[in-house]
Amino acid sequence: RMDQALLMVRSEVPALGLRLAARSAACHQCLYQFLASIPPSNENSDKPGTVSVMVDTQHPLTLLLNSSDSDRDLCKIQFHFGEFGNYSLVVKTLSTSTTTVSCDLVINEGPINSYLPILFAFLVYMGILAVLIAGHLLMKIDPVRNWVYKKLNPRETDRLINSELGSPHTADSVSSDPTPPLWSSASRQRLRSLDTFRGLSLIIMVFVNYGGGKYWFFRHESWNGRVQLRRHPSALFSRFVFIMGTSVSLSLSSMLKWGSSKRKVLGKILWRSFLLILLGIIVVNPNYCLGPLSWDNLRIPGVLQRLGFTYLVVAALELLFTRSGAESGILETPWPALQDILPYWPQWIFILMLEVIWLCLTFLLPVPGCPRGYLGPGGIGDFGNYPNCTGGAAGYIDRLLLGENHIYQHPSSSVIYQTTMPYDPEGILGTINTIFLAFLGLQAGKIILFFKDQHKQIMSRFIVWSTVMGIVSAILTKCSKEEGFIPINKNLWSLSYVTTTSCFAFILLLLLYYLVDVKRVWSGAPFFYPGMNSILVYIGHEVFENYFPFKWKMRDSQSHAEHLTQNLTAMTLWVLISYVLYRKRIFWKI
C-alpha cells in the first residue's frame, strides 16, 4: 500500500527466537512498537526462520531486534524505507556463540519514485501559465488584438468598419472587450491583494482537504511541528483567520464612514457570526459519514464555528472601542513609532487578558491523571506514561464541557502516537489564540488604513511586525521542535504557533501587496476569484466532495498519480467556478 514497504526478516540464529520492534523518527519520546516474532532457524534442515512485515515509509524508522526469552537487545538499525520497496533483514551469528549477531539490511527491489507525478503536474501548470502569459502579451499587439476581436465578434467589427468612425482604433477595440478593466476606479477602492491572499490560502486548503494526492507531507502534523504550506489549517486556516481580521478592519471602517450606526453594524456582526456557526454545525459536519445528523454524534466545534466566534469577538471589540480620527492619524501620540498601536490600547489590553487566561488554563489547570501544564499527545508519547492525556488542559476542557461524542474522534496524533482519546483541534481553549491571530490581522488592516497610500510606510510596518513575531516565536520555542517553552502546535493552537504563522502571514501579505496593489505587475489571478467568493467555495467543496466531477472511482486506489490528478482537477474546477461567478457578478456574502 501507499506509504508502506515490505520487509522480510530472515533469522539464521539457531535455538533463539527473536522479536522485532520499530519506532518512528517523527514520534517524540515514544515506546518501541512490536512488529513481529521471528522463529529460530532449524539446525537440522538449515532452514532459516522467516517472517514478512509491512513497515512505514513516511519517516525514518529505528528497528530494534531482541531475543524473545530475555529481552536482550541484539541489534538496532536506523533506516528510511522507500515506498513500495522490498527489503530483507538478515540476522546471522558472528561465531558459534549466539551471544553476538549481525544484522544486514538488503534491498531486494528498489522503491518507486512517487514524486514524479508532482513534477509532471508542476510542468503542466507551468505550461498553462506560459500559454496564458504569451496570449496576454500577444493581445497587446494591435493587429493581433483586432484579428481576435473580428473572429470573436465579426458583426461588431463590421459595424465599426462601416460606420462613420472609420477603421477601429485601439480605444474602440478595448471598449468592445466584454471583460471589465483590470484596474478600474471602482475596483481600485478594494485591495486586490487581500482577496488574492484569501484565495491562495483557500485553494491550497481545498487541495489538501481533498487528499493532496495522498502524499504524507500534505497531511496534518502529528503533534508538534513546523509551520508549512502543506498543513491543512495550519498555515492555511491560520492565514484565512489572519486575513479575516484584516478584512474586518477595512469593512468596519468603510461602513462607519458611510454613516451606518454602530447598532446596525453590530446587528450585521451578530447575524453573520450566527450564520457561520450554523453552517459549520449543520452543513459542514464531518460526522455526516456516520449516518444521519443527530445529537448523539454531532461535532460541535469546527472550522466555520471557530471562524464565526472569532469574527464575533474581534469585530465587536473593534466596533466597541473604535475612535474617530485614529485611522486617519489625526490623534496625537507621544511615541510616533507606536502611532498605529497606542490609539487602540483598550483592544490590546483585552487581547492580552485573553492570553493570560490561556496561559493560566494551559499551565495551571489540574487535569486528572496528567501532569500540570502537559502539552503532549498522550498515547505512546512520553514513553507511554500519560496515554489518556491528549492535549492536556485543552482536551480536558472540551471533553468536560462538550462531551467526548461531540468533538473530533480521529485526531492527527492517533496515527503515529496511537492515541485513543478524542481530541478536537478546533476546541474551546485554542479559540482564544485564534482570536489573537485574527487581531494581529486586524492590526495589519489598521496599518493599511492609518498609512493610506503610503506604500513604503505600510510595507515597512509589515516587516517590523513580522520580525517582532518571529523573535517572539524563537524565544518561545528555543528554535526547537520539541524542547521549547511552548512548542509550535497546530492541534493546540499554541501561542508560538500563532506568532509563527502571523510572522509568515505579514511577509506574504507584504509580497502580495507590493506585487498586486503597488506595482500592479500581477492582477492576483487566478487566486483572486475564489478569494472573492470564499464562503461559497469553502462550503461547496465540503458539500460536493464525494460527487462527480470532484471525485470518481479510481482504477488503482494505491496510485499517487491518480489521487493527485483527481485532487488537482477538483481544485482547478473550483477556481473555474469562482471565475465564472466573478464574471457573472455573483458573490455569496454572509
XYZ file of C-alpha atoms in Angstrom:
590
model
C 0.000 0.000 0.000
C 0.961 3.661 -0.232
C 3.470 4.787 2.408
C 4.497 1.176 3.022
C 7.350 -1.164 2.148
C 7.772 -4.916 2.512
C 10.396 -6.148 4.971
C 11.260 -9.851 5.151
C 13.196 -10.809 8.266
C 15.359 -13.950 7.912
C 16.916 -15.367 11.057
C 19.810 -17.810 10.752
C 20.276 -17.887 14.521
C 19.578 -21.405 15.858
C 17.555 -22.064 19.003
C 16.828 -18.419 19.575
C 13.512 -16.722 18.907
C 13.624 -13.021 18.052
C 11.290 -10.062 18.456
C 11.268 -7.113 16.049
C 10.039 -3.668 17.132
C 10.140 -0.247 15.467
C 9.945 3.415 16.384
C 9.277 6.314 14.011
C 11.653 9.289 13.983
C 8.573 11.536 13.987
C 7.392 10.064 17.288
C 8.979 12.058 20.120
C 9.922 10.049 23.209
C 7.862 7.090 22.046
C 7.930 3.452 23.029
C 9.049 0.853 20.526
C 6.093 -0.836 18.850
C 6.077 -4.595 18.335
C 6.137 -5.690 14.683
C 6.704 -9.460 14.577
C 8.152 -12.549 16.245
C 10.799 -14.411 14.241
C 11.143 -18.150 14.865
C 14.650 -19.654 15.235
C 16.317 -21.391 12.328
C 16.103 -25.162 12.003
C 19.535 -26.647 12.742
C 18.789 -29.935 11.009
C 17.485 -28.605 7.692
C 19.413 -25.302 7.745
C 16.107 -23.596 7.078
C 16.113 -20.012 8.429
C 13.204 -18.597 10.380
C 11.397 -16.034 8.260
C 8.578 -13.567 8.658
C 7.336 -10.681 6.489
C 6.003 -7.355 7.804
C 4.864 -4.053 6.359
C 6.873 -1.027 7.506
C 6.088 2.671 7.298
C 7.903 4.796 4.705
C 6.763 8.266 5.777
C 9.583 8.828 8.262
C 12.886 7.129 9.138
C 12.463 4.109 11.398
C 14.612 2.646 14.127
C 14.396 -1.155 14.103
C 15.170 -2.942 17.366
C 15.828 -6.673 17.431
C 15.986 -8.563 20.711
C 15.731 -12.125 21.950
C 12.264 -13.254 22.910
C 13.345 -15.095 26.040
C 15.498 -12.488 27.789
C 14.559 -9.178 26.088
C 18.271 -8.696 25.397
C 18.899 -6.142 22.628
C 20.782 -7.791 19.766
C 20.972 -5.012 17.186
C 19.497 -1.646 16.288
C 19.208 -0.236 12.751
C 18.087 3.213 11.591
C 16.790 3.331 8.034
C 14.352 5.280 5.866
C 12.441 2.767 3.760
C 11.158 3.729 0.316
C 7.571 3.420 -0.822
C 6.694 0.038 -2.398
C 10.271 -1.140 -1.803
C 11.178 -4.749 -0.972
C 13.800 -5.303 1.734
C 15.346 -8.162 3.700
C 16.806 -8.072 7.196
C 19.283 -10.944 7.522
C 20.253 -11.936 11.073
C 23.334 -14.150 11.480
C 25.587 -15.274 14.297
C 29.168 -13.995 14.198
C 30.554 -17.136 15.882
C 29.435 -20.415 17.295
C 28.157 -18.485 20.265
C 24.735 -16.919 19.860
C 25.557 -14.018 22.105
C 26.670 -11.802 19.215
C 24.713 -11.449 15.985
C 24.962 -9.317 12.859
C 22.021 -7.594 11.177
C 22.304 -6.729 7.485
C 19.644 -4.845 5.565
C 19.435 -5.862 1.903
C 17.431 -4.097 -0.828
C 15.704 -6.797 -2.889
C 13.696 -4.389 -5.029
C 14.192 -0.642 -5.048
C 11.355 1.739 -4.156
C 9.462 3.708 -6.781
C 9.859 7.444 -7.272
C 6.455 8.531 -6.004
C 7.280 12.213 -6.533
C 7.264 12.070 -10.353
C 3.508 12.843 -10.548
C 4.159 16.079 -8.628
C 6.871 17.074 -11.098
C 4.617 16.255 -14.055
C 1.708 18.253 -12.573
C 4.025 21.196 -11.937
C 5.209 21.169 -15.558
C 1.613 21.006 -16.828
C 0.537 24.010 -14.752
C 3.671 25.915 -15.739
C 2.871 25.174 -19.387
C -0.664 26.509 -18.963
C 0.728 29.603 -17.259
C 3.229 30.143 -20.096
C 0.442 29.897 -22.688
C -1.697 32.421 -20.790
C 1.200 34.861 -20.429
C 2.064 34.520 -24.128
C -1.573 35.116 -25.047
C -1.714 38.181 -22.835
C 1.409 39.616 -24.472
C 0.103 38.897 -27.972
C -3.160 40.681 -27.185
C -1.164 43.858 -26.630
C -0.245 43.863 -30.346
C -2.890 45.871 -32.249
C -3.154 43.673 -35.389
C -3.424 40.512 -33.313
C -5.989 42.019 -30.973
C -8.129 43.353 -33.829
C -7.989 39.980 -35.611
C -9.107 38.176 -32.447
C -11.985 40.594 -31.907
C -13.039 40.199 -35.520
C -13.141 36.421 -35.163
C -14.966 36.532 -31.861
C -17.445 39.257 -32.817
C -17.498 39.791 -36.620
C -20.744 41.805 -36.670
C -19.446 44.361 -34.216
C -16.202 44.656 -36.176
C -18.060 45.158 -39.472
C -20.255 47.783 -37.836
C -17.212 49.718 -36.671
C -15.529 49.473 -40.067
C -18.615 50.582 -41.974
C -19.541 53.362 -39.595
C -18.568 56.966 -39.979
C -15.846 56.389 -37.396
C -13.735 54.578 -39.958
C -11.439 51.726 -39.008
C -11.426 50.773 -35.357
C -8.644 52.213 -33.218
C -7.206 50.786 -30.039
C -9.794 52.544 -27.941
C -12.593 51.046 -29.987
C -11.165 47.572 -29.688
C -10.736 47.894 -25.989
C -14.236 49.212 -25.496
C -15.676 46.249 -27.345
C -13.999 43.853 -24.967
C -16.638 42.425 -22.630
C -14.010 41.876 -19.970
C -14.086 44.614 -17.333
C -10.910 46.708 -16.991
C -8.410 45.130 -14.668
C -7.728 48.296 -12.721
C -10.940 50.269 -12.866
C -11.548 53.091 -10.434
C -14.220 51.048 -8.696
C -12.004 48.055 -8.152
C -9.149 50.294 -7.056
C -11.025 51.021 -3.841
C -10.781 47.345 -2.927
C -7.330 45.946 -2.224
C -6.959 43.017 -4.580
C -4.031 41.691 -2.558
C -6.385 40.831 0.325
C -8.657 38.751 -1.917
C -5.591 37.183 -3.544
C -4.221 36.299 -0.092
C -7.557 34.773 0.909
C -7.976 32.910 -2.367
C -4.439 31.495 -2.314
C -4.935 30.097 1.186
C -8.379 28.763 0.282
C -7.369 26.961 -2.914
C -4.417 25.202 -1.279
C -6.765 24.290 1.577
C -9.207 22.749 -0.934
C -6.398 20.692 -2.494
C -5.182 19.431 0.881
C -8.712 18.719 2.138
C -9.410 16.623 -0.946
C -6.395 14.450 -0.152
C -3.307 16.207 -1.515
C -2.555 13.263 -3.787
C -2.368 11.050 -0.666
C 1.166 12.290 -0.014
C 2.022 12.125 3.666
C 3.653 15.555 3.694
C 0.351 17.194 2.710
C -1.318 15.824 5.835
C -1.578 17.218 9.335
C 1.465 17.317 11.559
C 1.042 14.553 14.128
C 1.641 16.901 17.050
C 4.412 19.477 17.441
C 5.889 20.632 14.185
C 6.924 23.311 11.765
C 4.509 25.681 10.060
C 4.455 24.825 6.378
C 2.245 25.419 3.367
C 1.230 21.807 3.280
C -0.660 21.736 6.576
C -4.455 21.914 6.178
C -5.489 24.532 8.703
C -2.001 25.055 9.930
C -0.534 27.588 7.565
C -3.757 27.648 5.544
C -6.621 28.003 8.002
C -4.460 30.279 10.146
C -3.828 32.588 7.188
C -7.534 32.571 6.495
C -8.093 33.733 10.085
C -5.396 36.386 9.721
C -6.839 37.879 6.546
C -10.324 37.779 8.054
C -9.058 40.114 10.759
C -7.585 42.425 8.124
C -10.894 42.491 6.250
C -12.800 43.245 9.464
C -10.744 46.386 9.994
C -11.323 47.652 6.459
C -15.019 46.731 6.244
C -15.989 48.234 9.605
C -14.123 51.416 8.785
C -15.967 51.648 5.460
C -19.416 51.030 6.976
C -18.935 53.605 9.716
C -17.517 56.117 7.276
C -20.615 55.790 5.086
C -22.871 56.638 8.003
C -24.010 53.260 9.338
C -24.846 53.373 13.027
C -22.964 51.167 15.446
C -26.228 49.467 16.389
C -26.855 48.498 12.758
C -23.270 47.298 12.279
C -23.472 45.239 15.476
C -26.633 43.591 14.159
C -24.769 42.582 10.988
C -21.890 41.204 13.040
C -24.218 39.091 15.183
C -26.137 37.790 12.165
C -23.017 36.875 10.212
C -21.491 35.096 13.200
C -24.697 33.154 13.756
C -24.823 32.049 10.103
C -21.187 30.917 10.093
C -21.664 28.844 13.240
C -24.944 27.402 11.943
C -23.423 26.454 8.595
C -20.497 24.811 10.350
C -22.691 22.682 12.614
C -25.430 21.680 10.163
C -23.881 21.803 6.673
C -20.152 21.222 7.085
C -20.095 18.497 9.701
C -17.687 15.575 9.215
C -19.857 13.273 11.308
C -22.255 13.025 8.369
C -20.232 9.952 7.352
C -21.555 8.211 10.479
C -25.122 8.465 9.229
C -27.987 10.983 9.529
C -27.224 14.050 11.595
C -28.185 13.509 15.219
C -27.305 14.982 18.557
C -25.678 11.724 19.666
C -22.658 12.182 17.397
C -22.862 15.843 16.373
C -19.472 17.546 16.363
C -19.935 20.966 17.953
C -16.531 22.600 17.247
C -15.348 23.089 13.678
C -13.634 25.415 11.230
C -16.649 27.609 10.424
C -17.754 27.583 14.051
C -14.379 28.900 15.136
C -14.367 31.457 12.333
C -17.827 32.648 13.351
C -16.995 33.057 17.032
C -13.618 34.643 16.294
C -15.262 37.093 13.899
C -17.855 37.963 16.554
C -15.266 38.755 19.224
C -12.802 40.641 17.017
C -15.419 42.650 15.113
C -17.401 43.522 18.258
C -14.184 44.517 20.032
C -13.196 46.781 17.163
C -16.688 48.306 16.927
C -16.918 48.923 20.669
C -13.592 50.715 21.068
C -13.178 52.372 17.681
C -12.292 56.066 17.883
C -12.895 58.648 15.215
C -9.684 60.090 13.851
C -7.494 57.174 14.897
C -7.347 55.656 11.428
C -6.585 58.933 9.699
C -3.713 59.791 12.018
C -5.441 62.832 13.499
C -4.966 61.653 17.091
C -1.589 62.609 18.504
C 0.553 60.061 20.332
C 3.666 60.662 22.473
C 5.610 57.918 20.652
C 5.443 58.209 16.840
C 6.860 54.698 16.415
C 3.709 53.335 18.111
C 1.247 55.663 16.412
C -0.690 52.770 14.843
C -0.895 50.897 18.176
C -1.478 53.341 21.031
C -4.870 54.622 19.786
C -6.136 51.064 20.169
C -4.793 50.350 23.659
C -8.189 49.127 25.049
C -8.314 46.381 22.416
C -4.725 45.365 23.178
C -5.425 45.145 26.909
C -8.422 42.904 26.217
C -6.359 40.621 23.948
C -3.522 40.419 26.481
C -6.040 39.481 29.168
C -7.281 36.667 26.949
C -3.720 35.422 26.534
C -3.207 35.468 30.305
C -6.348 33.340 30.630
C -4.990 30.897 28.023
C -1.646 30.634 29.808
C -3.252 30.095 33.214
C -5.671 27.439 31.974
C -2.997 25.669 29.925
C -0.302 25.519 32.588
C -2.158 25.768 35.903
C -5.443 23.889 35.449
C -5.333 20.490 37.225
C -6.148 17.654 34.809
C -6.965 14.268 36.406
C -4.239 11.711 35.789
C -1.989 14.165 33.946
C 0.923 16.381 34.989
C 0.090 20.059 35.307
C 0.915 22.032 32.168
C 1.078 18.925 29.963
C 1.211 19.782 26.242
C 1.875 16.323 24.803
C -0.130 13.980 22.581
C -0.591 11.162 25.083
C -0.750 7.672 23.618
C 2.693 6.095 23.288
C 4.383 9.505 23.524
C 6.337 10.495 26.629
C 7.274 6.795 26.942
C 3.633 5.846 27.414
C 3.337 7.470 30.843
C 0.265 9.595 30.031
C -1.777 7.696 27.424
C -5.094 9.448 28.185
C -3.745 12.998 28.479
C -4.003 14.035 24.799
C -3.900 17.818 24.597
C -3.612 18.361 28.335
C -5.939 21.096 29.603
C -7.290 21.854 26.109
C -8.541 18.306 25.589
C -9.811 18.044 29.166
C -11.912 21.224 28.861
C -13.513 20.051 25.600
C -14.332 16.594 26.953
C -15.706 18.099 30.159
C -17.871 20.844 28.637
C -18.828 19.364 25.252
C -18.645 15.614 25.866
C -16.446 13.056 24.150
C -19.059 12.279 21.481
C -19.314 15.898 20.347
C -15.670 16.543 19.468
C -13.365 15.236 16.754
C -12.883 11.484 17.113
C -9.777 10.907 14.976
C -7.073 13.495 15.757
C -3.889 13.517 13.706
C -1.939 12.218 16.698
C -3.767 8.877 16.514
C -1.642 7.692 13.569
C 1.894 7.965 14.946
C 1.243 8.364 18.660
C -1.630 5.829 18.645
C -3.798 7.991 20.864
C -7.225 6.654 21.753
C -8.748 9.759 23.335
C -10.859 12.046 21.113
C -9.378 15.496 20.672
C -10.640 18.484 18.689
C -8.115 20.834 17.023
C -10.877 23.469 16.833
C -11.729 23.199 20.527
C -12.611 25.825 23.126
C -9.218 26.755 24.565
C -7.497 27.130 21.207
C -10.160 29.630 20.138
C -8.523 32.199 22.422
C -5.354 32.119 20.336
C -7.410 32.153 17.136
C -8.852 35.456 18.335
C -5.315 36.699 18.937
C -4.285 35.732 15.394
C -7.331 37.474 13.902
C -6.493 40.543 15.986
C -2.986 40.590 14.501
C -4.641 40.527 11.088
C -6.824 43.388 12.297
C -3.634 45.256 13.132
C -2.481 44.779 9.539
C -5.736 46.352 8.381
C -5.219 49.295 10.736
C -1.767 49.834 9.247
C -3.275 49.971 5.760
C -5.904 52.481 6.930
C -3.534 54.576 9.039
C -0.869 54.910 6.322
C -3.298 55.086 3.425
C -1.458 55.192 0.068
C 1.892 55.477 1.887
C 3.232 52.254 0.456
C 6.707 52.412 1.966
C 5.297 53.042 5.433
C 2.819 50.165 5.111
C 5.423 47.698 3.895
C 7.984 48.750 6.495
C 5.416 48.246 9.269
C 4.627 44.778 7.913
C 8.346 43.947 8.056
C 8.592 45.226 11.641
C 5.589 43.183 12.776
C 6.886 40.076 11.028
C 10.275 40.495 12.693
C 8.766 41.003 16.150
C 6.538 37.942 15.803
C 9.499 35.897 14.565
C 11.618 36.907 17.558
C 8.808 36.027 19.977
C 8.461 32.629 18.279
C 12.191 31.976 18.548
C 12.089 32.749 22.282
C 9.008 30.608 22.965
C 10.283 27.606 21.003
C 14.031 27.996 21.690
C 14.304 27.396 17.921
C 13.479 23.756 18.607
C 10.644 21.482 17.560
C 10.184 19.755 20.903
C 12.297 21.455 23.581
C 10.869 24.979 23.701
C 8.826 26.633 26.430
C 5.750 26.474 24.185
C 6.275 24.336 21.060
C 4.632 25.160 17.745
C 1.464 23.079 17.709
C -1.456 23.412 15.342
C -3.632 20.966 17.309
C -3.330 23.122 20.433
C -3.174 26.416 18.528
C -0.333 27.241 20.884
C 0.884 30.798 21.394
C 4.090 30.084 19.469
C 2.005 28.670 16.608
C 0.108 31.967 16.388
C 3.222 34.134 16.482
C 4.938 31.962 13.857
C 2.011 31.862 11.436
C 1.448 35.608 11.824
C 5.154 36.178 11.110
C 4.792 34.447 7.737
C 1.365 35.981 7.136
C 2.766 39.524 7.408
C 5.512 38.599 4.927
C 3.071 37.019 2.466
C 0.715 39.991 2.712
C 3.683 42.311 2.136
C 4.682 40.457 -1.052
C 1.154 40.340 -2.430
C 0.506 43.985 -1.549
C 3.699 45.005 -3.334
C 3.072 42.920 -6.462
C -0.689 43.378 -6.798
C -1.555 46.797 -5.366
C 1.676 48.790 -5.509
C 3.491 47.720 -8.677
C 0.438 46.086 -10.266
C 2.591 43.600 -12.117
C 0.109 40.855 -11.200
C -3.660 41.028 -11.064
C -3.863 38.286 -8.437
C -5.420 35.827 -10.892
C -6.424 33.072 -10.581
C -6.430 33.186 -6.761
C -8.272 36.497 -6.740
C -11.508 34.860 -7.973
C -12.007 32.271 -5.200
C -10.952 34.965 -2.749
C -13.985 36.974 -3.839
C -16.302 34.014 -3.149
C -14.506 32.332 -0.270
C -17.538 31.196 1.743
C -19.205 29.651 -1.304
C -16.039 27.826 -2.380
C -15.316 26.515 1.119
C -18.834 25.241 1.794
C -19.222 23.987 -1.776
C -16.025 21.970 -1.721
C -17.070 20.352 1.559
C -20.638 19.532 0.472
C -19.764 18.215 -3.026
C -16.524 16.484 -2.042
C -17.767 12.984 -2.873
C -19.668 13.885 -6.050
C -18.560 13.751 -9.669
C -16.664 15.582 -11.186
C -14.804 16.333 -7.961
C -14.389 12.629 -7.220
C -14.671 9.426 -9.219
C -13.897 5.732 -8.899
C -10.222 5.046 -9.496
C -8.626 2.132 -11.287
C -5.816 1.970 -8.747
C -6.565 3.417 -5.331
C -2.892 2.946 -4.363
C -1.608 5.266 -7.087
C -0.382 8.707 -6.132
C -0.738 9.777 -9.764
C -4.472 9.017 -9.837
C -5.138 10.679 -6.488
C -3.108 13.728 -7.478
C -4.962 14.012 -10.796
C -8.310 13.796 -9.041
C -7.424 16.327 -6.334
C -5.856 18.839 -8.733
C -8.855 18.513 -11.058
C -11.222 19.262 -8.189
C -9.127 22.238 -7.101
C -8.992 23.605 -10.653
C -12.756 23.191 -11.060
C -13.389 25.360 -8.010
C -11.085 28.023 -9.436
C -13.040 27.927 -12.723
C -16.368 28.029 -10.881
C -15.274 31.067 -8.908
C -14.064 32.722 -12.136
C -17.434 32.172 -13.837
C -19.248 33.529 -10.777
C -16.969 36.567 -10.826
C -17.749 37.234 -14.498
C -21.456 36.852 -13.757
C -21.075 39.227 -10.798
C -22.412 36.576 -8.418
C -20.959 36.861 -4.935
C -22.256 34.967 -1.917
C -21.762 37.144 1.109
C -22.879 36.396 4.645
